[in-house]
Amino acid sequence: MVYEIIIDGNKRRLELDRRSDEWECVLDGHEIPIDMVSTHADVLSLLIDGKTYEVKRERSASSQNIWIGNTCYQAEVRDPRSLRGRNRAAGDDDGPKKLMAAMAGKVVRVLVAEKDEVDAGQGIIVVEAMKMQNEIKSPKKGVIQKVLVAQGGNVNAGDVLAVVE
Amino acid sequence: MVYEIIIDGNKRRLELDRRSDEWECVLDGHEIPIDMVSTHADVLSLLIDGKTYEVKRERSASSQNIWIGNTCYQAEVRDPRSLRGRNRAAGDDDGPKKLMAAMAGKVVRVLVAEKDEVDAGQGIIVVEAMKMQNEIKSPKKGVIQKVLVAQGGNVNAGDVLAVVE
Amino acid sequence: MFKKILIANRGEIAVRVIRACREMGITSVAVYSDVDRAALHVLKADEAYHIGPSAASESYLNIAKILEAAKRSGATAIHPGYGFLSENAKFAHACADAGVKFIGPTAASMEMMGSKTRARQEMEKAGIPFVPGTSRGLESAEQAKEIAERIGYPVMLKAAAGGGGKGMRLVHTPADLKSALESAKSEAQRAFSDDEVYIEKAILNPRHIEVQILADEHGNTVYLGERECSIQRRHQKVVEESPSAVVDSDLRQRMGEVAARVAKAANYTNAGTIEFLLDENKNFYFLEMNTRLQVEHPVTELVTGVDLVHLQIRIAAGETLPFSQDDVRLRGHAIECRIYAEDPDNNFFPSPGNIRLLREPGGPGVREDSGMYEGWTVPIDYDPMLAKLIGYGSDRAQAIERLRRALDEFFIGGIKTNISLFQRIVRDDDFKAAKLDTGYLERLLQSEPRDSSYKNDDVVAIAAGLFAALDATSMTRGNGLQPASSNNKSSGAASNWKKASRFEALR
Amino acid sequence: MFKKILIANRGEIAVRVIRACREMGITSVAVYSDVDRAALHVLKADEAYHIGPSAASESYLNIAKILEAAKRSGATAIHPGYGFLSENAKFAHACADAGVKFIGPTAASMEMMGSKTRARQEMEKAGIPFVPGTSRGLESAEQAKEIAERIGYPVMLKAAAGGGGKGMRLVHTPADLKSALESAKSEAQRAFSDDEVYIEKAILNPRHIEVQILADEHGNTVYLGERECSIQRRHQKVVEESPSAVVDSDLRQRMGEVAARVAKAANYTNAGTIEFLLDENKNFYFLEMNTRLQVEHPVTELVTGVDLVHLQIRIAAGETLPFSQDDVRLRGHAIECRIYAEDPDNNFFPSPGNIRLLREPGGPGVREDSGMYEGWTVPIDYDPMLAKLIGYGSDRAQAIERLRRALDEFFIGGIKTNISLFQRIVRDDDFKAAKLDTGYLERLLQSEPRDSSYKNDDVVAIAAGLFAALDATSMTRGNGLQPASSNNKSSGAASNWKKASRFEALR
């Protein structure tokens, strides 16, 4: 298997090959001997050159966090054989942009109506959780194509709240 | 859904009906109001008449343990619609009996050969784990039909070690 | 002793009180709102009653519903925890009227200490030291100048109706006083429709030190050492420790005796806390009294060896304090971190959601009082505190070492938490040197985080690839029936993971 | 101070030492056998080296392999934990030869205390109290009779080469002595090919009390109170506590001073334990010295407030003890339960296997030193200890209450454990009254367990049905692709459960 992995904007090339019990691992052309065991759905123990790493993965709709010790890294994994990456972020394109809830909460105010013209940075929807309010702003100048939530409704992290065209 | 549930030899009849969020529960003809939430794959929280019960289930190949607090109960659940119970124990019949490993371990001695005649209670195979040895005995007088393990081999709980005919 | 106690709270403190009840052989009764049916305190209690919708005003703050649950369950006492109704004198009254013992002080004591001006008047009578100044409004700039001369600069102008920093001005020299007074008054008028402003000596870089007291209903009052709570963000305590690194045994005794005097002046019973400001010259000033169990009570428990919740219950049941002041011995050092579901990298915004992976620390010198579990969804409706992690050591340095180790073992996946903030604090030189005051945390947050030097990008790349490879392997292996449809992605992957994991473990 | 320490052990004690290293800023190096690649100590260490097959003789007991790992990793010290090589003087020698510091006493001290007869000779010289008797073989029945008259009946005949109760005879009257001696001799001959038998006064219903000592390499020795370890099964400690309910401060001081004298007579350094028998009249007799950290060291840590592993490391690094005897203060009470993977309902047969569900206790006064985690498979190759659970309280009663509460919170699913035995002990009247001796546990196990009165058969029936209904619901719900084939039963059901569980939680 060959993967392209992007960490902090750096692209790495990783070849992995399973030989019965062992993994052969070539990173950017250098072979690295590794010893891996999975201890939980999202936890690996890696042994590389005598050093141990307990690696944890957090997955959400849009990203994958890799924790090593108490440091968190965002890693995007692409399988070059497939047309697009697994974790290709939504809304990178031109055209309609989706406004997503960063966290679960309750919609306390909808500041726009469909068809409204909005400026970049203009507040669109206010979500409240644990007594704190978060105003979700328009990422660009445009027209509100859709509002998918109503005042008083509950949303989950990653839910699309509105679309700006 | 209707179940026959056998606990300590007592047969109980349980009717369960899911009404959207709630369960209707009739035990031996008496309706019991229950409030249930599942907090983990094998853990339920039950609220019955104000009292809370955290119920845990342990499943193995041959039985189901239900833990309430620190008390463990063996429960067999039968769906009367199906021909046989879910947890029908193996080897209840006459005829060949299987000798099973009660626990994981290493086979340290095989005391018989195939075709040997054995008495009820005679030692057949010795399994060791954690420095303790467990002699598995023949459940009846008969002839060793098969020995499925060899000295030095590892076995898991529930593995068939030998068959007595 | 009570046979059955209702806990009018949720989260870690409800679990804490339930544990005390379990230990004492008392049946515990939880109450819960809609969203809390699967909360830990409901699972841990012996009994549980639903008291309404998720909004606190309709459940945990609803006195009638709580008393109804007490009646239905037959509970003869109520522990209010902290927050919610714990300092609500009306609730204490209502409990008394319903014939249920409120585990805390009397309504009268709560009322006296709940009003800032009344508390100050009573405490002045009792000769308790305050920050020098007036507690009446200033009549003129001349009067302000006169008082400022007397108490000495710098001084602080404060709106009488104030709060949240509005109508406050710090004044360093007489020349600035007049204009500061004018602007404070007009800001107070705008903010509170009341332009009354009073003057106090400004305490620069104060430490927040509080003293735990216990008083039984037979006139015995003891103090149990101090807690340093100077590490705050927006007046919210974040890290607390006991003892304070700057309080010696003489100062401890003096503060403790004043605290006991405050409690006696208020006819106080049960557990309470007297908050003081400590200035750079180790003068201390009464700030306020908290008429309840504090969030940070565990640090006192660890250094004194007593169980404050057991004692609260015993006192409420009419027992005499089982020890006297002379029996109180402090040993070692304890530090508490309040673990919140909030994002320290995004202005501490709350982060409710599902806890998908939980690894909790253990071993020597580590206590965790938790209200969460793996698989539980942190609701959006309440305070985001998940748990308290407390490190204990034979001295402050060891307590910090233990805490650092425990924080590194702690992992809460699926939501954001402030664990990384604590990991930074325990490594900070000023914290290690106990150079603390109420401005400490703000300074730390404004400074550049130390670069975590060693970057593990290679390991991250390898791990990310391995996760992907294991996902792919389990997708195609086995019975082949596992769907790869997108709407099942996360749960499907999780179950595949189970298999992959088992496969690995059997190697 | 050492920069890097190798831990020549596994399980909870390896994790314990790794935590101490982490706290002290020392890099920790684990070693592991084939079956332990995923063991907790490997996951928690900074570095890990494979040292051989699962059999302990080829891995954790293999001196060459361990020293090779120390060399490869650059570790300059080795902590042996308990068991395995911890009391192996050859290993201590080999470490010294390899220029690696052995964290423990010198090989010479270990050799002296490792040989029963030599230890007795040396201790006699130092005037340490022994059980009266001879340490030489009896030459005749007449000599036996003579000595028995002198020391008083009952007496115990013991095989010099003995162990495990073989060649032992309890004799109450002179009439029985001759035949008892003959049968003891012939049994000893059969068991050990050596018919040497000696005589001692029989201590009836003794308590097993031991004293923790610490000695630095500069001549300072302190004792840290006692531990009562009378609750044993087959000479294996099961429950330990500190302090002992029958040791008062005078006896504590006398035993402590004797213990310190034992240590000094052996030129002992680092942590060690002197075991005593205490008879019904509170006479104590030296039994043996354990030249290592004990399993039960946490109870001493909790009542003294010190960290014995930190101190072991500091002493080995040449530091002076940071406190003197006068600084040692005991506070509160601690009780430890050794949690084993064994089946108390089936003659305590070991129960290795996969831990499918793990719920660990927390909150005030609870310490868990664990070597396990959910999903881990307990291997068949080693001692079945999984963890130690320690309860602390301000007194013995509270420690028991805390322990009872914590045990009820503890759940280890998938394998059998002895948790139910401890749940019985903490509720037992004799235990609560501290009526303990080394025969206590045998008596308890022979008595009928108190019936757990209230039977919850209704709730069991309902719960069993609900589990079945949820299984069925999730089987038919959703994408419909979940196979119900039998070979996938357990993992398929588990994954469905995940979904059902999520569904429920979202209600």
mmCIF file of N, CA, C and O in Angstrom, chain C residues 332-358:
data_model
loop_
_atom_site.group_PDB
_atom_site.id
_atom_site.type_symbol
_atom_site.label_atom_id
_atom_site.label_comp_id
_atom_site.label_asym_id
_atom_site.label_seq_id
_atom_site.Cartn_x
_atom_site.Cartn_y
_atom_site.Cartn_z
ATOM 1 N N GLY C 332 2.109 16.891 53.567
ATOM 2 C CA GLY C 332 2.246 16.804 52.119
ATOM 3 C C GLY C 332 1.603 17.985 51.413
ATOM 4 O O GLY C 332 1.300 19.023 52.027
ATOM 5 N N HIS C 333 1.400 17.824 50.125
ATOM 6 C CA HIS C 333 0.934 18.919 49.286
ATOM 7 C C HIS C 333 0.018 18.351 48.212
ATOM 8 O O HIS C 333 0.290 17.288 47.666
ATOM 9 N N ALA C 334 -1.078 19.054 47.932
ATOM 10 C CA ALA C 334 -2.028 18.581 46.925
ATOM 11 C C ALA C 334 -2.381 19.709 45.971
ATOM 12 O O ALA C 334 -2.493 20.866 46.379
ATOM 13 N N ILE C 335 -2.522 19.355 44.694
ATOM 14 C CA ILE C 335 -2.863 20.338 43.660
ATOM 15 C C ILE C 335 -3.975 19.767 42.790
ATOM 16 O O ILE C 335 -3.910 18.612 42.379
ATOM 17 N N GLU C 336 -4.977 20.591 42.547
ATOM 18 C CA GLU C 336 -6.129 20.139 41.754
ATOM 19 C C GLU C 336 -6.215 20.877 40.421
ATOM 20 O O GLU C 336 -6.012 22.087 40.362
ATOM 21 N N CYS C 337 -6.538 20.132 39.371
ATOM 22 C CA CYS C 337 -6.829 20.717 38.059
ATOM 23 C C CYS C 337 -8.291 20.452 37.731
ATOM 24 O O CYS C 337 -8.754 19.325 37.847
ATOM 25 N N ARG C 338 -8.984 21.498 37.306
ATOM 26 C CA ARG C 338 -10.383 21.320 36.898
ATOM 27 C C ARG C 338 -10.420 21.006 35.415
ATOM 28 O O ARG C 338 -10.137 21.876 34.576
ATOM 29 N N ILE C 339 -10.803 19.792 35.103
ATOM 30 C CA ILE C 339 -10.814 19.364 33.698
ATOM 31 C C ILE C 339 -12.150 19.765 33.068
ATOM 32 O O ILE C 339 -13.210 19.293 33.479
ATOM 33 N N TYR C 340 -12.064 20.644 32.080
ATOM 34 C CA TYR C 340 -13.263 21.144 31.419
ATOM 35 C C TYR C 340 -13.336 20.684 29.970
ATOM 36 O O TYR C 340 -12.302 20.498 29.325
ATOM 37 N N ALA C 341 -14.546 20.545 29.495
ATOM 38 C CA ALA C 341 -14.768 20.315 28.067
ATOM 39 C C ALA C 341 -14.761 21.666 27.377
ATOM 40 O O ALA C 341 -15.803 22.277 27.153
ATOM 41 N N GLU C 342 -13.563 22.154 27.093
ATOM 42 C CA GLU C 342 -13.433 23.454 26.440
ATOM 43 C C GLU C 342 -12.130 23.453 25.664
ATOM 44 O O GLU C 342 -11.229 22.656 25.940
ATOM 45 N N ASP C 343 -12.042 24.342 24.692
ATOM 46 C CA ASP C 343 -10.916 24.311 23.769
ATOM 47 C C ASP C 343 -9.928 25.424 24.099
ATOM 48 O O ASP C 343 -10.167 26.580 23.779
ATOM 49 N N PRO C 344 -8.810 25.089 24.721
ATOM 50 C CA PRO C 344 -7.857 26.149 25.098
ATOM 51 C C PRO C 344 -7.239 26.830 23.880
ATOM 52 O O PRO C 344 -6.735 27.944 23.992
ATOM 53 N N ASP C 345 -7.285 26.169 22.721
ATOM 54 C CA ASP C 345 -6.722 26.788 21.520
ATOM 55 C C ASP C 345 -7.738 27.662 20.807
ATOM 56 O O ASP C 345 -7.446 28.246 19.771
ATOM 57 N N ASN C 346 -8.953 27.713 21.308
ATOM 58 C CA ASN C 346 -9.983 28.505 20.648
ATOM 59 C C ASN C 346 -10.754 29.283 21.704
ATOM 60 O O ASN C 346 -11.955 29.122 21.870
ATOM 61 N N ASN C 347 -9.982 30.082 22.470
ATOM 62 C CA ASN C 347 -10.584 30.978 23.445
ATOM 63 C C ASN C 347 -11.451 30.247 24.468
ATOM 64 O O ASN C 347 -12.430 30.780 24.956
ATOM 65 N N PHE C 348 -11.091 29.005 24.777
ATOM 66 C CA PHE C 348 -11.768 28.220 25.800
ATOM 67 C C PHE C 348 -13.251 28.037 25.516
ATOM 68 O O PHE C 348 -14.080 27.994 26.416
ATOM 69 N N PHE C 349 -13.566 27.929 24.231
ATOM 70 C CA PHE C 349 -14.954 27.710 23.872
ATOM 71 C C PHE C 349 -15.383 26.313 24.323
ATOM 72 O O PHE C 349 -14.622 25.370 24.213
ATOM 73 N N PRO C 350 -16.607 26.189 24.862
ATOM 74 C CA PRO C 350 -17.054 24.870 25.327
ATOM 75 C C PRO C 350 -17.058 23.838 24.202
ATOM 76 O O PRO C 350 -17.291 24.176 23.041
ATOM 77 N N SER C 351 -16.811 22.600 24.570
ATOM 78 C CA SER C 351 -16.745 21.536 23.580
ATOM 79 C C SER C 351 -17.521 20.313 24.056
ATOM 80 O O SER C 351 -16.942 19.318 24.461
ATOM 81 N N PRO C 352 -18.855 20.414 24.007
ATOM 82 C CA PRO C 352 -19.635 19.237 24.374
ATOM 83 C C PRO C 352 -19.499 18.167 23.290
ATOM 84 O O PRO C 352 -18.903 18.420 22.245
ATOM 85 N N GLY C 353 -20.040 16.988 23.536
ATOM 86 C CA GLY C 353 -19.995 15.933 22.525
ATOM 87 C C GLY C 353 -19.717 14.581 23.141
ATOM 88 O O GLY C 353 -19.673 14.423 24.354
ATOM 89 N N ASN C 354 -19.516 13.617 22.272
ATOM 90 C CA ASN C 354 -19.338 12.234 22.716
ATOM 91 C C ASN C 354 -17.883 11.937 23.061
ATOM 92 O O ASN C 354 -16.976 12.235 22.294
ATOM 93 N N ILE C 355 -17.693 11.349 24.234
ATOM 94 C CA ILE C 355 -16.355 10.935 24.644
ATOM 95 C C ILE C 355 -16.089 9.564 24.041
ATOM 96 O O ILE C 355 -16.625 8.563 24.485
ATOM 97 N N ARG C 356 -15.272 9.537 23.002
ATOM 98 C CA ARG C 356 -15.097 8.290 22.255
ATOM 99 C C ARG C 356 -13.999 7.416 22.825
ATOM 100 O O ARG C 356 -13.973 6.209 22.614
ATOM 101 N N LEU C 357 -13.054 8.045 23.472
ATOM 102 C CA LEU C 357 -11.939 7.269 24.023
ATOM 103 C C LEU C 357 -11.528 7.961 25.311
ATOM 104 O O LEU C 357 -11.357 9.173 25.337
ATOM 105 N N LEU C 358 -11.413 7.181 26.363
ATOM 106 C CA LEU C 358 -11.076 7.774 27.657
ATOM 107 C C LEU C 358 -9.997 6.933 28.314
ATOM 108 O O LEU C 358 -10.142 5.725 28.480
#
